[in-house]
Amino acid sequence: MPHGDRGRRVHLDTAGLGRMPAAARAQLTEWTRHEDRHGPYEVDEHVHHVVRPELDARLAALLGAPAGDTVLATGAADAFAALVPRLALGPGDRIWTTPYEGVANLTVLTALRDRARCRLEIVPLRPDGDLDLEWMAAHIDDDVALVSVAHVPAGCGIVTPVEDIGRILAPHRCLYAVDASYAVGQLPVDAGRIGCQLLTGDGWRFLRGPESVGFAYLAPELRQALAPCGTALPALPEGASVVALNAALAVPQDAGPAGGLAAVVRTAVQETPGAELIAPGRVQCGIVTFRHAEMPAGSLRRALAARGVVVGKTVAQQTPLYSPGRKATAAVRVSVHHDNSAWDAARFTEALREALAGRGRGCHAVPTAVRAAPPAPAAAGGGAVAAPAAGLRAVCAGSAAGAGAVPAAGVPRPRRTAGRRHLALVSAPAPDGTA
């Protein structure tokens, strides 16, 4: 590679925070300064009269949704947390989610389950890691009131077949929620083709807008279900952030090279001695997750950063129903965007080799429990599920012929602990009250 390029920083953490386009960054800076000098009212007027009509049209085109059916939020998780608890569920209802559900949404679902005294069931996985769509088709009925699915989870690059799921659910009365935070901007996302009633997304990942601005699409069926409580969100993004997101969406994106670059990164990981690729399922996207047998994820991330390659790290708590079963406490997450180049992928390959060659200097061995994490075991007659972590009871349905539903107490309850937006998993009490 050209000698002069070695000093260029390679950004491969778009799933964590995308690189804002220059036009969006300029708008964020300009309107932040404007608000500082003149107060918020002029910015609010500019957003209301000029920016929002443009942004609503761009979001509608991006999501395949009718104009006016999207609302802005401070993030996908915040929109989900504000809207889903307003649903009028009761003891006879069932909620479905998946082992790939993010901890923020899982926290909301378990709280809704406890309040409504309904059941929360986990759709099982096939041996290859894909969701068991045959199980869904066999077990769906009108008792299922809500289905929540991550299009792409936070911890790995599997692409959930959200459109296929939508076709299974369409004849039934359930509401269908899709978290597209890690999908929108890198994959086609069409709410109409998916058939969902709620679709949430973040603006700062693959859409490359500023932090703390996201959105939600609400179908008419969901608006009707929420009519008694309304659809207003308690927190809205700030004016300058909205302007910057609108500017980011106005930048044309070439959807061509990202998939090929992810394949190059994936191959580099597979060819690295001691590296284990975390890639369940048959369809992968631009997110590549892996861990190394001899170098902890945090140390490896820092070693790559020291060599000018920025990657992310994912931890088990982000997808607690999946990751703990693999005993993966942390992993390196590489995410490519359409603005990355073949040189970026080549530089990652070289930096990974250099980082591991120097692993004996100042790094620590990975705990034994992480070294040889087995694949998710198959459930008898019902596909594969993530094995529960020690101290947690089973979290997903059994075979089609067996106990299809999970008891209300069978799903672990995430609990917010000290620290900024940190969530940990605690054991659910047994029916007899024991831990």
Coordinates of C-alpha atoms in Angstrom, one line a residue:
M1 CA 0.0 0.0 0.0
P2 CA 1.3 3.5 -0.6
H3 CA 3.6 4.7 2.2
G4 CA 1.7 8.0 2.6
D5 CA -1.6 6.2 3.4
R6 CA -0.2 4.6 6.6
G7 CA -1.0 7.7 8.6
R8 CA -4.7 7.7 7.6
R9 CA -7.1 6.6 10.2
V10 CA -9.5 3.8 9.2
H11 CA -13.0 3.9 10.7
L12 CA -14.6 0.5 10.9
D13 CA -17.1 1.1 13.7
T14 CA -20.1 2.5 11.9
A15 CA -22.3 0.3 13.9
G16 CA -21.2 2.2 17.0
L17 CA -21.1 5.7 15.5
G18 CA -20.9 6.5 11.8
R19 CA -18.6 9.2 10.4
M20 CA -20.8 12.2 9.7
P21 CA -20.6 13.6 6.2
A22 CA -19.0 17.0 5.9
A23 CA -22.3 18.6 4.9
A24 CA -24.0 17.2 8.0
R25 CA -21.2 18.2 10.3
A26 CA -21.2 21.7 8.9
Q27 CA -24.9 22.1 9.5
L28 CA -24.6 20.7 13.1
T29 CA -21.9 23.2 13.8
E30 CA -23.7 26.2 12.2
W31 CA -27.0 25.7 13.9
T32 CA -25.4 24.9 17.3
R33 CA -23.6 28.2 17.1
H34 CA -26.8 29.9 15.9
E35 CA -28.7 28.6 18.9
D36 CA -25.9 29.6 21.3
R37 CA -25.9 33.2 19.9
H38 CA -29.6 33.8 19.3
G39 CA -31.5 31.3 21.5
P40 CA -33.5 28.2 20.5
Y41 CA -36.6 29.8 18.9
E42 CA -35.1 30.6 15.5
V43 CA -33.7 27.1 15.3
D44 CA -37.0 25.6 16.2
E45 CA -38.8 27.7 13.6
H46 CA -36.2 26.7 11.0
V47 CA -36.7 23.0 11.9
H48 CA -40.5 23.2 11.9
H49 CA -41.0 25.2 8.7
V50 CA -38.0 24.1 6.6
V51 CA -36.3 21.0 7.9
R52 CA -39.1 18.7 9.1
P53 CA -41.0 18.6 5.7
E54 CA -37.8 17.6 4.0
L55 CA -36.8 15.1 6.7
D56 CA -40.2 13.5 6.8
A57 CA -40.1 13.0 3.0
R58 CA -36.6 11.5 3.2
L59 CA -37.5 9.2 6.0
A60 CA -40.6 8.1 4.2
A61 CA -38.6 7.3 1.1
L62 CA -35.9 5.6 3.1
L63 CA -38.3 3.3 5.1
G64 CA -40.9 2.7 2.4
A65 CA -43.5 4.4 4.6
P66 CA -46.2 6.9 3.8
A67 CA -45.2 10.5 4.5
G68 CA -46.3 11.7 7.9
D69 CA -46.2 8.2 9.5
T70 CA -42.8 8.8 11.1
V71 CA -42.0 10.5 14.4
L72 CA -38.6 11.7 15.7
A73 CA -37.1 10.4 18.9
T74 CA -33.8 10.6 20.8
G75 CA -33.2 7.0 19.7
A76 CA -34.7 3.8 18.7
A77 CA -34.6 2.3 22.2
D78 CA -36.2 5.5 23.6
A79 CA -39.1 5.3 21.1
F80 CA -39.7 1.7 21.8
A81 CA -39.6 2.3 25.6
A82 CA -42.1 5.2 25.2
L83 CA -44.6 3.5 22.9
V84 CA -44.7 -0.3 23.7
P85 CA -45.7 0.0 27.4
R86 CA -48.9 1.9 26.3
L87 CA -50.3 -1.2 24.6
A88 CA -53.3 -2.6 26.3
L89 CA -52.2 -6.2 26.8
G90 CA -53.8 -8.6 29.3
P91 CA -53.4 -12.0 31.0
G92 CA -54.5 -13.9 27.9
D93 CA -52.0 -12.3 25.6
R94 CA -48.6 -13.6 24.5
I95 CA -45.5 -11.6 23.4
W96 CA -42.9 -13.1 21.1
T97 CA -39.3 -12.0 20.9
T98 CA -36.0 -13.7 19.8
P99 CA -32.7 -14.6 21.3
Y100 CA -31.2 -11.7 19.4
E101 CA -33.3 -9.1 21.1
G102 CA -31.4 -6.1 22.5
V103 CA -31.3 -5.6 26.2
A104 CA -33.0 -2.2 26.2
N105 CA -36.1 -3.6 24.3
L106 CA -36.0 -6.8 26.4
T107 CA -36.2 -4.7 29.6
V108 CA -39.3 -3.0 28.2
L109 CA -40.9 -6.3 27.2
T110 CA -40.3 -8.0 30.6
A111 CA -41.8 -5.0 32.4
L112 CA -44.8 -5.1 30.1
R113 CA -45.1 -8.8 30.8
D114 CA -45.1 -8.2 34.5
R115 CA -47.6 -5.4 34.4
A116 CA -50.0 -7.1 32.0
R117 CA -49.5 -10.6 33.5
C118 CA -49.2 -11.9 30.0
R119 CA -46.6 -14.4 28.7
L120 CA -43.2 -13.6 27.1
E121 CA -42.0 -16.4 24.7
I122 CA -38.7 -16.7 22.9
V123 CA -38.8 -17.9 19.3
P124 CA -36.2 -20.8 19.0
L125 CA -33.3 -20.9 16.7
R126 CA -32.5 -23.5 14.0
P127 CA -29.1 -25.3 14.4
D128 CA -27.6 -22.8 12.0
G129 CA -28.6 -19.9 14.1
D130 CA -31.5 -18.6 12.0
L131 CA -34.9 -18.1 13.6
D132 CA -37.1 -21.1 13.3
L133 CA -39.8 -19.8 11.0
E134 CA -41.5 -23.2 10.8
W135 CA -42.0 -23.0 14.6
M136 CA -43.4 -19.5 14.2
A137 CA -45.9 -20.7 11.6
A138 CA -46.9 -23.7 13.7
H139 CA -47.4 -21.7 16.9
I140 CA -48.9 -18.4 15.8
D141 CA -52.5 -17.7 16.8
D142 CA -54.6 -14.8 17.8
D143 CA -53.3 -15.0 21.4
V144 CA -50.0 -13.5 20.2
A145 CA -50.5 -9.8 20.7
L146 CA -47.0 -8.5 20.0
V147 CA -43.9 -9.7 18.1
S148 CA -40.6 -7.9 18.5
V149 CA -37.7 -8.7 16.2
A150 CA -34.2 -7.1 15.6
H151 CA -33.5 -6.8 11.9
V152 CA -29.8 -7.0 12.7
P153 CA -28.8 -7.5 16.4
A154 CA -26.1 -5.5 18.1
G155 CA -23.7 -8.4 18.8
C156 CA -23.3 -10.0 15.4
G157 CA -24.0 -9.6 11.7
I158 CA -27.0 -12.0 11.1
V159 CA -29.8 -10.6 9.0
T160 CA -33.2 -11.6 10.3
P161 CA -35.7 -12.4 7.5
V162 CA -38.1 -9.7 8.7
E163 CA -40.2 -9.8 5.5
D164 CA -40.8 -13.6 5.8
I165 CA -41.8 -13.1 9.4
G166 CA -44.2 -10.4 8.3
R167 CA -45.9 -12.8 5.9
I168 CA -46.4 -15.3 8.7
L169 CA -47.9 -12.8 11.0
A170 CA -50.0 -10.9 8.5
P171 CA -53.2 -13.0 8.8
H172 CA -53.2 -12.6 12.6
R173 CA -54.1 -9.7 14.9
C174 CA -50.7 -9.3 16.5
L175 CA -48.7 -6.1 16.2
Y176 CA -45.2 -6.5 14.7
A177 CA -42.3 -4.3 15.9
V178 CA -38.9 -4.3 14.1
D179 CA -35.7 -2.7 15.5
A180 CA -33.8 -1.5 12.4
S181 CA -31.1 0.4 14.3
Y182 CA -28.2 -1.7 12.8
A183 CA -29.9 -2.3 9.5
V184 CA -31.2 1.0 8.1
G185 CA -28.5 2.7 6.1
Q186 CA -26.7 -0.5 5.2
L187 CA -29.6 -2.8 4.1
P188 CA -32.8 -2.1 2.2
V189 CA -35.5 -1.4 4.8
D190 CA -39.1 -1.2 3.6
A191 CA -41.8 -1.1 6.2
G192 CA -44.5 -1.8 3.7
R193 CA -42.8 -5.0 2.5
I194 CA -41.9 -6.0 6.0
G195 CA -45.5 -5.6 7.1
C196 CA -44.6 -4.2 10.5
Q197 CA -46.6 -1.7 12.6
L198 CA -43.6 -0.3 14.5
L199 CA -40.2 0.2 13.0
T200 CA -37.5 2.0 15.0
G201 CA -34.0 3.2 14.1
D202 CA -31.0 5.3 15.2
G203 CA -29.8 8.1 13.1
W204 CA -26.1 8.0 14.2
R205 CA -25.1 4.5 13.0
F206 CA -25.2 3.6 9.3
L207 CA -27.2 6.8 8.5
R208 CA -24.2 8.8 9.8
G209 CA -26.3 11.5 11.5
P210 CA -25.5 13.0 15.0
E211 CA -26.0 11.2 18.2
S212 CA -29.3 11.3 20.2
V213 CA -31.6 11.5 17.2
G214 CA -33.6 8.6 15.9
F215 CA -37.1 7.9 14.6
A216 CA -40.0 5.5 14.6
Y217 CA -42.5 4.5 11.9
L218 CA -46.0 4.0 13.3
A219 CA -48.5 2.2 11.1
P220 CA -52.2 3.1 11.3
E221 CA -53.0 -0.1 13.2
L222 CA -50.5 0.9 15.9
R223 CA -51.8 4.4 16.1
Q224 CA -55.3 3.1 16.6
A225 CA -54.1 0.7 19.4
L226 CA -52.3 3.6 21.1
A227 CA -55.2 6.1 20.7
P228 CA -56.2 6.0 24.4
C229 CA -52.7 7.0 25.4
G230 CA -51.5 8.9 22.3
T231 CA -48.3 8.6 20.4
A232 CA -46.5 11.7 21.7
L233 CA -42.9 11.0 22.9
P234 CA -41.7 12.5 26.2
A235 CA -38.3 13.5 24.8
L236 CA -37.5 15.0 21.4
P237 CA -34.1 15.5 19.7
E238 CA -32.6 19.0 19.7
G239 CA -33.0 21.3 16.8
A240 CA -29.4 21.3 15.5
S241 CA -29.3 17.5 15.6
V242 CA -32.5 17.3 13.4
V243 CA -30.9 19.7 10.9
A244 CA -27.8 17.5 10.7
L245 CA -29.7 14.3 10.3
N246 CA -31.6 15.8 7.4
A247 CA -28.3 16.9 5.8
A248 CA -26.9 13.4 6.3
L249 CA -29.9 11.7 4.6
A250 CA -29.5 14.2 1.7
V251 CA -26.0 12.8 0.9
P252 CA -26.3 10.1 -1.9
Q253 CA -25.0 6.7 -0.8
D254 CA -23.3 4.1 -3.1
A255 CA -24.8 0.8 -1.9
G256 CA -22.3 -1.3 -3.8
P257 CA -19.0 -2.1 -2.0
A258 CA -19.9 -2.7 1.6
G259 CA -21.0 -6.3 1.3
G260 CA -17.8 -7.2 -0.6
L261 CA -15.6 -5.4 2.0
A262 CA -17.3 -7.3 4.8
A263 CA -16.5 -10.5 3.1
V264 CA -12.8 -9.5 2.9
V265 CA -12.8 -8.7 6.7
R266 CA -14.6 -12.0 7.4
T267 CA -12.1 -13.9 5.5
A268 CA -9.2 -12.2 7.2
V269 CA -10.7 -13.2 10.6
Q270 CA -11.3 -16.8 9.5
E271 CA -7.7 -17.1 8.4
T272 CA -6.3 -15.7 11.6
P273 CA -5.0 -18.4 14.0
G274 CA -6.9 -18.4 17.3
A275 CA -9.7 -16.2 16.1
E276 CA -13.3 -17.3 16.3
L277 CA -15.9 -15.7 14.0
I278 CA -19.3 -15.1 15.6
A279 CA -21.6 -15.3 12.6
P280 CA -24.8 -17.3 13.2
G281 CA -27.3 -17.7 10.4
R282 CA -27.0 -18.0 6.6
V283 CA -27.2 -14.3 5.7
Q284 CA -24.7 -11.8 7.0
C285 CA -24.4 -8.0 6.6
G286 CA -21.6 -5.5 7.0
I287 CA -21.0 -6.3 10.7
V288 CA -18.3 -8.8 11.5
T289 CA -17.9 -10.0 15.1
F290 CA -15.1 -12.2 16.5
R291 CA -13.0 -13.0 19.5
H292 CA -9.5 -14.3 19.9
A293 CA -8.4 -17.2 22.1
E294 CA -5.4 -15.4 23.6
M295 CA -6.2 -11.7 23.4
P296 CA -9.2 -10.1 25.1
A297 CA -11.5 -8.0 23.0
G298 CA -10.8 -4.8 24.7
S299 CA -7.0 -5.2 24.4
L300 CA -7.3 -6.2 20.7
R301 CA -9.6 -3.2 20.0
R302 CA -7.0 -0.8 21.6
A303 CA -4.1 -2.5 19.8
L304 CA -5.9 -1.9 16.5
A305 CA -6.7 1.7 17.4
A306 CA -3.0 2.2 18.1
R307 CA -2.4 1.1 14.5
G308 CA -4.9 3.6 13.1
V309 CA -7.8 1.1 12.7
V310 CA -11.0 2.0 14.7
V311 CA -13.3 -0.9 15.5
G312 CA -15.9 -1.5 18.2
K313 CA -16.5 -3.9 21.0
T314 CA -19.7 -5.7 21.9
V315 CA -20.5 -7.3 25.2
A316 CA -22.8 -10.2 26.2
Q317 CA -25.2 -7.9 28.0
Q318 CA -26.2 -6.3 24.7
T319 CA -28.0 -9.5 23.6
P320 CA -28.4 -11.4 26.9
L321 CA -30.6 -14.2 25.6
Y322 CA -28.0 -15.2 23.0
S323 CA -24.5 -14.3 24.1
P324 CA -24.3 -15.7 27.6
G325 CA -25.2 -19.2 26.2
R326 CA -22.0 -19.0 24.2
K327 CA -20.0 -17.7 27.2
A328 CA -18.9 -14.8 25.1
T329 CA -18.2 -12.0 27.6
A330 CA -16.9 -9.6 24.9
A331 CA -16.0 -9.6 21.3
V332 CA -14.5 -7.3 18.7
R333 CA -17.1 -5.8 16.2
V334 CA -16.0 -4.6 12.8
S335 CA -18.6 -2.7 10.8
V336 CA -18.0 -1.4 7.2
H337 CA -19.9 1.3 5.5
H338 CA -20.4 2.2 1.8
D339 CA -17.8 4.9 2.2
N340 CA -15.1 2.4 3.2
S341 CA -12.6 1.3 0.6
A342 CA -10.7 -1.8 -0.3
W343 CA -7.7 -0.1 1.2
D344 CA -9.5 0.1 4.6
A345 CA -10.2 -3.7 4.5
A346 CA -6.6 -4.4 3.6
R347 CA -5.3 -2.1 6.4
F348 CA -7.5 -3.9 8.9
T349 CA -6.0 -7.3 7.8
E350 CA -2.5 -5.9 8.2
A351 CA -3.2 -4.2 11.6
L352 CA -4.9 -7.4 13.0
R353 CA -1.8 -9.4 12.1
E354 CA 0.5 -6.8 13.6
A355 CA -1.6 -6.5 16.8
L356 CA -1.6 -10.3 17.4
A357 CA 2.1 -10.5 16.6
G358 CA 2.7 -8.1 19.5
R359 CA 0.1 -9.6 21.9
G360 CA 2.7 -10.7 24.4
R361 CA 3.5 -7.1 25.3
G362 CA 1.0 -5.7 27.9
C363 CA -2.0 -7.9 27.2
H364 CA -3.7 -10.5 29.3
A365 CA -5.0 -13.9 28.4
V366 CA -8.7 -14.5 27.8
P367 CA -10.5 -16.3 30.6
T368 CA -10.7 -20.0 30.0
A369 CA -14.5 -19.9 29.7
V370 CA -14.2 -17.7 26.6
R371 CA -11.6 -19.7 24.8
A372 CA -13.6 -22.7 23.7
A373 CA -17.2 -21.4 23.5
P374 CA -19.4 -24.1 21.9
P375 CA -22.0 -23.4 19.3
A376 CA -25.6 -23.0 20.4
P377 CA -26.9 -26.5 21.1
A378 CA -29.8 -27.9 19.3
A379 CA -33.1 -28.3 21.2
A380 CA -34.8 -31.7 20.8
G381 CA -37.3 -31.4 18.0
G382 CA -37.4 -27.6 18.0
G383 CA -34.3 -26.1 16.5
A384 CA -31.4 -24.6 18.3
V385 CA -31.5 -22.1 21.1
A386 CA -28.9 -20.2 23.0
A387 CA -28.0 -22.0 26.2
P388 CA -28.8 -20.0 29.3
A389 CA -26.0 -18.6 31.4
A390 CA -25.3 -20.2 34.7
G391 CA -28.0 -19.4 37.2
L392 CA -30.6 -18.6 34.6
R393 CA -33.5 -20.9 33.7
A394 CA -34.4 -21.8 30.1
V395 CA -35.5 -18.8 28.1
C396 CA -37.0 -20.3 24.9
A397 CA -39.7 -22.6 23.7
G398 CA -39.2 -26.3 23.4
S399 CA -40.2 -28.5 20.6
A400 CA -43.3 -28.1 18.6
A401 CA -44.7 -31.2 20.3
G402 CA -43.6 -30.2 23.7
A403 CA -43.9 -27.2 26.0
G404 CA -44.2 -24.4 23.5
A405 CA -44.6 -21.6 25.9
V406 CA -42.2 -20.2 28.4
P407 CA -43.6 -19.5 31.9
A408 CA -43.8 -15.9 32.9
A409 CA -41.0 -16.5 35.4
G410 CA -38.8 -18.2 32.9
V411 CA -37.4 -15.2 31.2
P412 CA -34.5 -13.4 32.9
R413 CA -35.2 -9.9 34.1
P414 CA -32.7 -7.2 33.0
R415 CA -32.0 -4.7 35.7
R416 CA -30.5 -1.2 35.4
T417 CA -27.4 -0.9 37.5
A418 CA -25.0 1.9 38.3
G419 CA -23.3 3.5 35.4
R420 CA -24.3 5.3 32.2
R421 CA -27.0 3.4 30.4
H422 CA -25.7 0.1 31.6
L423 CA -27.9 -2.9 32.0
A424 CA -27.1 -6.2 33.6
L425 CA -28.9 -9.5 33.7
V426 CA -30.2 -11.0 37.0
S427 CA -31.9 -14.3 37.6
A428 CA -35.7 -14.4 37.6
P429 CA -37.2 -15.8 40.8
A430 CA -38.5 -19.3 40.7
P431 CA -42.3 -19.9 41.1
D432 CA -41.6 -20.9 44.7
G433 CA -39.8 -17.6 45.4
T434 CA -36.3 -19.1 45.4
A435 CA -33.5 -17.4 43.3

